[in-house]
Short mmCIF file of C-alpha atoms and ligand atoms in Angstrom, two decimals:
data_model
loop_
_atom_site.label_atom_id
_atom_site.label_comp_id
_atom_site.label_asym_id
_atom_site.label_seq_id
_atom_site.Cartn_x
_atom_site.Cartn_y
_atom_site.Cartn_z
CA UNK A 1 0.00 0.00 0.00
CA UNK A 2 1.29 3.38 -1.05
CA UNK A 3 0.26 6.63 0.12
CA UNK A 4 1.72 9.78 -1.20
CA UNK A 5 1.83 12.59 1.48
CA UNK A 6 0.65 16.57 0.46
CA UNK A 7 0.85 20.26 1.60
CA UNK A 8 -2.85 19.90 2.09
CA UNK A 9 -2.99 18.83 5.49
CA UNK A 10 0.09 20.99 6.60
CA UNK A 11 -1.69 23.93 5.62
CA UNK A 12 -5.24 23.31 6.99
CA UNK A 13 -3.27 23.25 10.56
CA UNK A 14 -1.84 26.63 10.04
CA UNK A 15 -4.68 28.18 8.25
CA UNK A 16 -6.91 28.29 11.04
CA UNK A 17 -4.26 29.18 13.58
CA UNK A 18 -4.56 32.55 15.60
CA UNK A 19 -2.39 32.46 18.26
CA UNK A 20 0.41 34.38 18.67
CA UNK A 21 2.29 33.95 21.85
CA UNK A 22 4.80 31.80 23.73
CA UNK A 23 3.67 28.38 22.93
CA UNK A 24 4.68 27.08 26.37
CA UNK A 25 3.62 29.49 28.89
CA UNK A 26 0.77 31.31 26.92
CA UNK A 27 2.78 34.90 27.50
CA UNK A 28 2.88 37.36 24.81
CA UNK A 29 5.95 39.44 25.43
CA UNK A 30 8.48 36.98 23.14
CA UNK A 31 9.18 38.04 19.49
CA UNK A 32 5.83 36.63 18.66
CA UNK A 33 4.90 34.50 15.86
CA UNK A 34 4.79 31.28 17.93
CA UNK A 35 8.05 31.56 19.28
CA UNK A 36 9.16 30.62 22.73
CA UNK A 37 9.71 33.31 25.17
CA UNK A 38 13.11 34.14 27.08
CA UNK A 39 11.82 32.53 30.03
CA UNK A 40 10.66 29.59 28.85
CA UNK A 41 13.92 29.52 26.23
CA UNK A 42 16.03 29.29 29.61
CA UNK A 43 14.09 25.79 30.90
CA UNK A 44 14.70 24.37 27.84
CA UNK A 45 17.13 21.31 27.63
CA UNK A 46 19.28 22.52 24.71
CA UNK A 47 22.83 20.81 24.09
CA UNK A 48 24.77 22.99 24.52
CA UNK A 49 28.06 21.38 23.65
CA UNK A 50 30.14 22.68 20.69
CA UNK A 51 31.74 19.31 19.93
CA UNK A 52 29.13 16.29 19.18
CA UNK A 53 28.55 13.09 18.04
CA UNK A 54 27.96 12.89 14.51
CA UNK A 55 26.09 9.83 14.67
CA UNK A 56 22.69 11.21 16.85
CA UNK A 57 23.91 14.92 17.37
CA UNK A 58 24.35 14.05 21.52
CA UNK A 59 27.00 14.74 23.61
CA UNK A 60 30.72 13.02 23.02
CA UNK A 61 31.01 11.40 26.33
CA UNK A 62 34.27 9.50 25.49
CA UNK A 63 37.38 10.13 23.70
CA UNK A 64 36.25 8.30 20.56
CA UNK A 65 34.66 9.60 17.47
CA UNK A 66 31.02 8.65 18.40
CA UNK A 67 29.44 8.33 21.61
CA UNK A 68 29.06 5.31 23.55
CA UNK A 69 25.66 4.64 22.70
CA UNK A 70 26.17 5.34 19.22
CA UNK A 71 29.56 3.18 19.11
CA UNK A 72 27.33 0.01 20.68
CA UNK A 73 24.71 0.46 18.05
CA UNK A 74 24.84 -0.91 14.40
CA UNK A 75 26.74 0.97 11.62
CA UNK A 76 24.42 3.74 10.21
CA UNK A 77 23.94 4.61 6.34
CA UNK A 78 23.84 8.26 7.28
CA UNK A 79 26.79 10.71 7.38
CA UNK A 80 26.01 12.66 10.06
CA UNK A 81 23.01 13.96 12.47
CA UNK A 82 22.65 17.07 14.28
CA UNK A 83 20.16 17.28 17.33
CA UNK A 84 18.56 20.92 18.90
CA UNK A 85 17.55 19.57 22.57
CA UNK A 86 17.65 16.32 24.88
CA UNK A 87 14.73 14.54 24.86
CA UNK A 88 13.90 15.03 28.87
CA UNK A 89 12.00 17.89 31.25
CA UNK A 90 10.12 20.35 29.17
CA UNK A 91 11.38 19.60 25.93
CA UNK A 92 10.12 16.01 26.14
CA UNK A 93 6.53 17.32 27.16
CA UNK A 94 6.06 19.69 24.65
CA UNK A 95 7.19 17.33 21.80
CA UNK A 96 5.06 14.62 23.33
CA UNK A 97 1.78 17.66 23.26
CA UNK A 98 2.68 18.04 19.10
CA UNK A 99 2.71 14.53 18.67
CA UNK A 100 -0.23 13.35 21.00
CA UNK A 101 -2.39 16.29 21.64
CA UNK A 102 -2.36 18.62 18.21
CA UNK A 103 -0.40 21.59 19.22
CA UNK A 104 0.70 22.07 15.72
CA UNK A 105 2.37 25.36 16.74
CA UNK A 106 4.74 24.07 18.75
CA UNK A 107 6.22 22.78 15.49
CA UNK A 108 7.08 26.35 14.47
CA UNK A 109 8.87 27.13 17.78
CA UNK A 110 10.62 24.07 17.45
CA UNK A 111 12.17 25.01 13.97
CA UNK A 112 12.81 28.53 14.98
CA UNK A 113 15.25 27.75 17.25
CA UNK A 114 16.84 24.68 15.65
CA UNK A 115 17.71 26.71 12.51
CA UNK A 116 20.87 28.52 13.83
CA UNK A 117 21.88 25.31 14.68
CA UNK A 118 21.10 23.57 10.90
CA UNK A 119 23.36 26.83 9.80
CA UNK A 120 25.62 26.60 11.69
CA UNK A 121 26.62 22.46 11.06
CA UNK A 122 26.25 23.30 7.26
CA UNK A 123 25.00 19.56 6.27
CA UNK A 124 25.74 20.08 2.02
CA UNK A 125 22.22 18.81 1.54
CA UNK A 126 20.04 20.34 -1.65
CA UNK A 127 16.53 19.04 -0.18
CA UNK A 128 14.82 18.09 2.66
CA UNK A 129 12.58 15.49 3.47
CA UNK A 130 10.94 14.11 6.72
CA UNK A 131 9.94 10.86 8.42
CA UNK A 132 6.65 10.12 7.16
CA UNK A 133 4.13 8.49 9.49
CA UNK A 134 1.85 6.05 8.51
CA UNK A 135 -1.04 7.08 6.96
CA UNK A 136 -3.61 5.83 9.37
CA UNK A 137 -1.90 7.70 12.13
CA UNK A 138 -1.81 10.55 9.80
CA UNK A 139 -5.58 10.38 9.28
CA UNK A 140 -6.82 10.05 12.85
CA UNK A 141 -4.16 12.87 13.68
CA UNK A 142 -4.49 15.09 11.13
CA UNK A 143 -0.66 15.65 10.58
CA UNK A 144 2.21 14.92 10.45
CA UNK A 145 4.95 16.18 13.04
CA UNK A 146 8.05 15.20 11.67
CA UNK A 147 7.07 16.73 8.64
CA UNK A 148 5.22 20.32 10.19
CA UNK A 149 8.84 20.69 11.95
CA UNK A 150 10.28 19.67 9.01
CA UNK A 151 8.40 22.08 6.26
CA UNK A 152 9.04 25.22 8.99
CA UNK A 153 12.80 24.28 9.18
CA UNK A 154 13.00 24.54 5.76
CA UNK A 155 11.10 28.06 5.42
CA UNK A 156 13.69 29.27 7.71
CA UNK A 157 16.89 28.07 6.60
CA UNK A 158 15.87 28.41 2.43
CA UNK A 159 16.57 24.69 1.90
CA UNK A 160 13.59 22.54 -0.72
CA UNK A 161 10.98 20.78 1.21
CA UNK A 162 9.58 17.48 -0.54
CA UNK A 163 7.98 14.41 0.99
CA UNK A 164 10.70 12.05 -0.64
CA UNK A 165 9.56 8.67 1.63
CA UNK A 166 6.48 6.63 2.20
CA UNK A 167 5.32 3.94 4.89
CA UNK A 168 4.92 0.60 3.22
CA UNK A 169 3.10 -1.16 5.97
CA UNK A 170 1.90 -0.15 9.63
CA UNK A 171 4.25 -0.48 12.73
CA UNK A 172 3.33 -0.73 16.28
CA UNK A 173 4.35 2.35 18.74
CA UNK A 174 7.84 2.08 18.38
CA UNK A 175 7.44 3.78 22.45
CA UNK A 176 5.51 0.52 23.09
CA UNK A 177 8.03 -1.81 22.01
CA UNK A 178 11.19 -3.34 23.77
CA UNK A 179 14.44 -1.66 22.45
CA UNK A 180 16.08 -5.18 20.10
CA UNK A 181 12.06 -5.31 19.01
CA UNK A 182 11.97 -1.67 17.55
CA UNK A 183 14.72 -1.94 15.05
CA UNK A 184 13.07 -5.31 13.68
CA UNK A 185 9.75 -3.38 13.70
CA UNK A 186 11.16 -0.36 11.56
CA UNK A 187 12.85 -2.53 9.07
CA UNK A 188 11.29 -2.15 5.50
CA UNK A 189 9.10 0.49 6.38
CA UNK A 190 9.60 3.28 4.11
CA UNK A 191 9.94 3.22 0.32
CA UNK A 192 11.45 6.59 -1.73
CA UNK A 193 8.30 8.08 -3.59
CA UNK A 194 10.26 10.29 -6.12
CA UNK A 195 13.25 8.55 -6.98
CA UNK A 196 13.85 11.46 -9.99
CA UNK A 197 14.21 13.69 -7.37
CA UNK A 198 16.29 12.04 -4.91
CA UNK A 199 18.94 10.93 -7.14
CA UNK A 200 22.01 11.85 -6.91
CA UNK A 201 21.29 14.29 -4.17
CA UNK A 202 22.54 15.35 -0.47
CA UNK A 203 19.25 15.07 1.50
CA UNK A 204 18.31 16.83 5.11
CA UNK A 205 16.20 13.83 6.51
CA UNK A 206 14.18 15.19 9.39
CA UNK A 207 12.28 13.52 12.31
CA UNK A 208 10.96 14.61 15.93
CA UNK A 209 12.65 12.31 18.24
CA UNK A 210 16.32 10.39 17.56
CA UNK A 211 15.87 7.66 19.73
CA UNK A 212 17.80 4.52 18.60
CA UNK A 213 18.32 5.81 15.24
CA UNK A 214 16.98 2.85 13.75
CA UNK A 215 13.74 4.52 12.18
CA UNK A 216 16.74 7.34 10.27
CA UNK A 217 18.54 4.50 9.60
CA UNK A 218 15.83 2.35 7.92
CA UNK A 219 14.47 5.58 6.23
CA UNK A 220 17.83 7.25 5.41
CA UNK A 221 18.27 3.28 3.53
CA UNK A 222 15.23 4.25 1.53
CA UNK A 223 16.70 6.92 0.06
CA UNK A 224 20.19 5.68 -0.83
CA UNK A 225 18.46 2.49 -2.38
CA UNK A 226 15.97 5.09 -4.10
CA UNK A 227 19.33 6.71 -5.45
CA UNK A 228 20.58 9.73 -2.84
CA UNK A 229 24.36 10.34 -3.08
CA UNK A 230 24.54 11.29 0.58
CA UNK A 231 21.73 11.62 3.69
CA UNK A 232 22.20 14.00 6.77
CA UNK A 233 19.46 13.90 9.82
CA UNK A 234 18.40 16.51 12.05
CA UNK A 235 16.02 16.12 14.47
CA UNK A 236 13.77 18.17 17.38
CA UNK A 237 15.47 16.04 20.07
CA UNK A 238 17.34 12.92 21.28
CA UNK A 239 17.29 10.38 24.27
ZN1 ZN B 1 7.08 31.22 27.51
ZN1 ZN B 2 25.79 9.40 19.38
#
């Protein structure tokens, strides 16, 4: 089965969408436009470290290249992965609210402040393209959040937005499945939709949550097979 993802549904969340204000605390004194406020920017579990592990964008906690949960885990087709937060605290709860409970804006906050960090690691990547989910979890939620982060990334940092990959079959929760179960689970999932656009190009692959890395790996496979020279992944935040 084969669905092919639009704009549609990205834009019938935004369309209706009025509020302008901190989307964390409600407060209106930020820079507006669904950004978070100073306050709330402060209780927010950003990595902060300069130096960081290409494989999930985390912090290098050893002397080797990758970190040591990145080291233990199976070799990834990507070439690097860059990673805004940690998935914990607030950061966790208002990522869990735009998956679970449809606050779409929280998408745009998101991307507004991981674009100075997409600038600033300067993946060579010519498009973009996010996680899809399957389309029955699309339908009964509406949208898409890997791909609403992804699409307002994108506006921000002038990089192509196109939804390269598909679902070919449905997966259980991967957050309701034993760790050794979930990489089993992702395998074969996704198929590359527009192969004449993917090949031979650098693509941005973006998802919420990096949590094993075995749904970027699986999808990041989708693309090389569907004919991508190179694929980078960025993501909201990591465990
Ligand atoms: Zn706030
Ligand atoms: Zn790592």
């Amino acid at each position: 089965m084969k669905f092919i993802p639009d704009a549609e549904g990205f834009n019938r969340c935004f369309a209706g969408m009025g509020f302008f204000g901190c989307p964390c605390c409600g407060s209106s004194d930020g820079e507006g436009g669904n950004h978070f406020c100073a306050e709330c920017r402060e209780s927010l579990e950003y990595i902060r470290e300069e130096i960081r592990c290409p494989g999930c964008g985390g912090v290098l906690d050893g002397v080797l290249g990758l970190c040591s949960k990145c080291l233990a885990a199976d070799a990834r087709p990507y070439l690097g992965a860059g990673a805004v937060f940690e998935y914990r605290g607030k950061v966790r709860e208002l990522v869990l609210s735009l998956k679970f409970n449809g606050r779409v804006e929280l998408a745009r906050a998101f991307a507004h402040e991981a674009a100075p960090l997409l600038k600033k690691v300067d993946f060579p990547v010519e498009i973009a393209t996010a996680v899809p989910s399957h389309f029955l979890r699309r339908f009964f939620r509406g949208y898409n959040q890997a791909e609403l982060f992804g699409r307002m990334l994108c506006k921000e940092t002038q990089i192509p937005y196109r939804n390269l990959l598909g679902r070919t079959r449905m997966v259980a929760h991967q957050s309701s499945l034993p760790l050794v179960k979930r990489r089993q689970n992702a395998r074969d999932s996704f198929v590359c939709l527009a192969p004449e656009r993917v090949k031979g190009k650098s693509i941005l692959l973006v998802d919420d949550v990096l949590t094993t890395g075995a749904t970027l790996t699986d999808a990041a496979a989708a693309l090389l097979r569907g004919g991508a020279a190179s694929v980078w992944c960025f993501v909201i935040a990591r465990t």
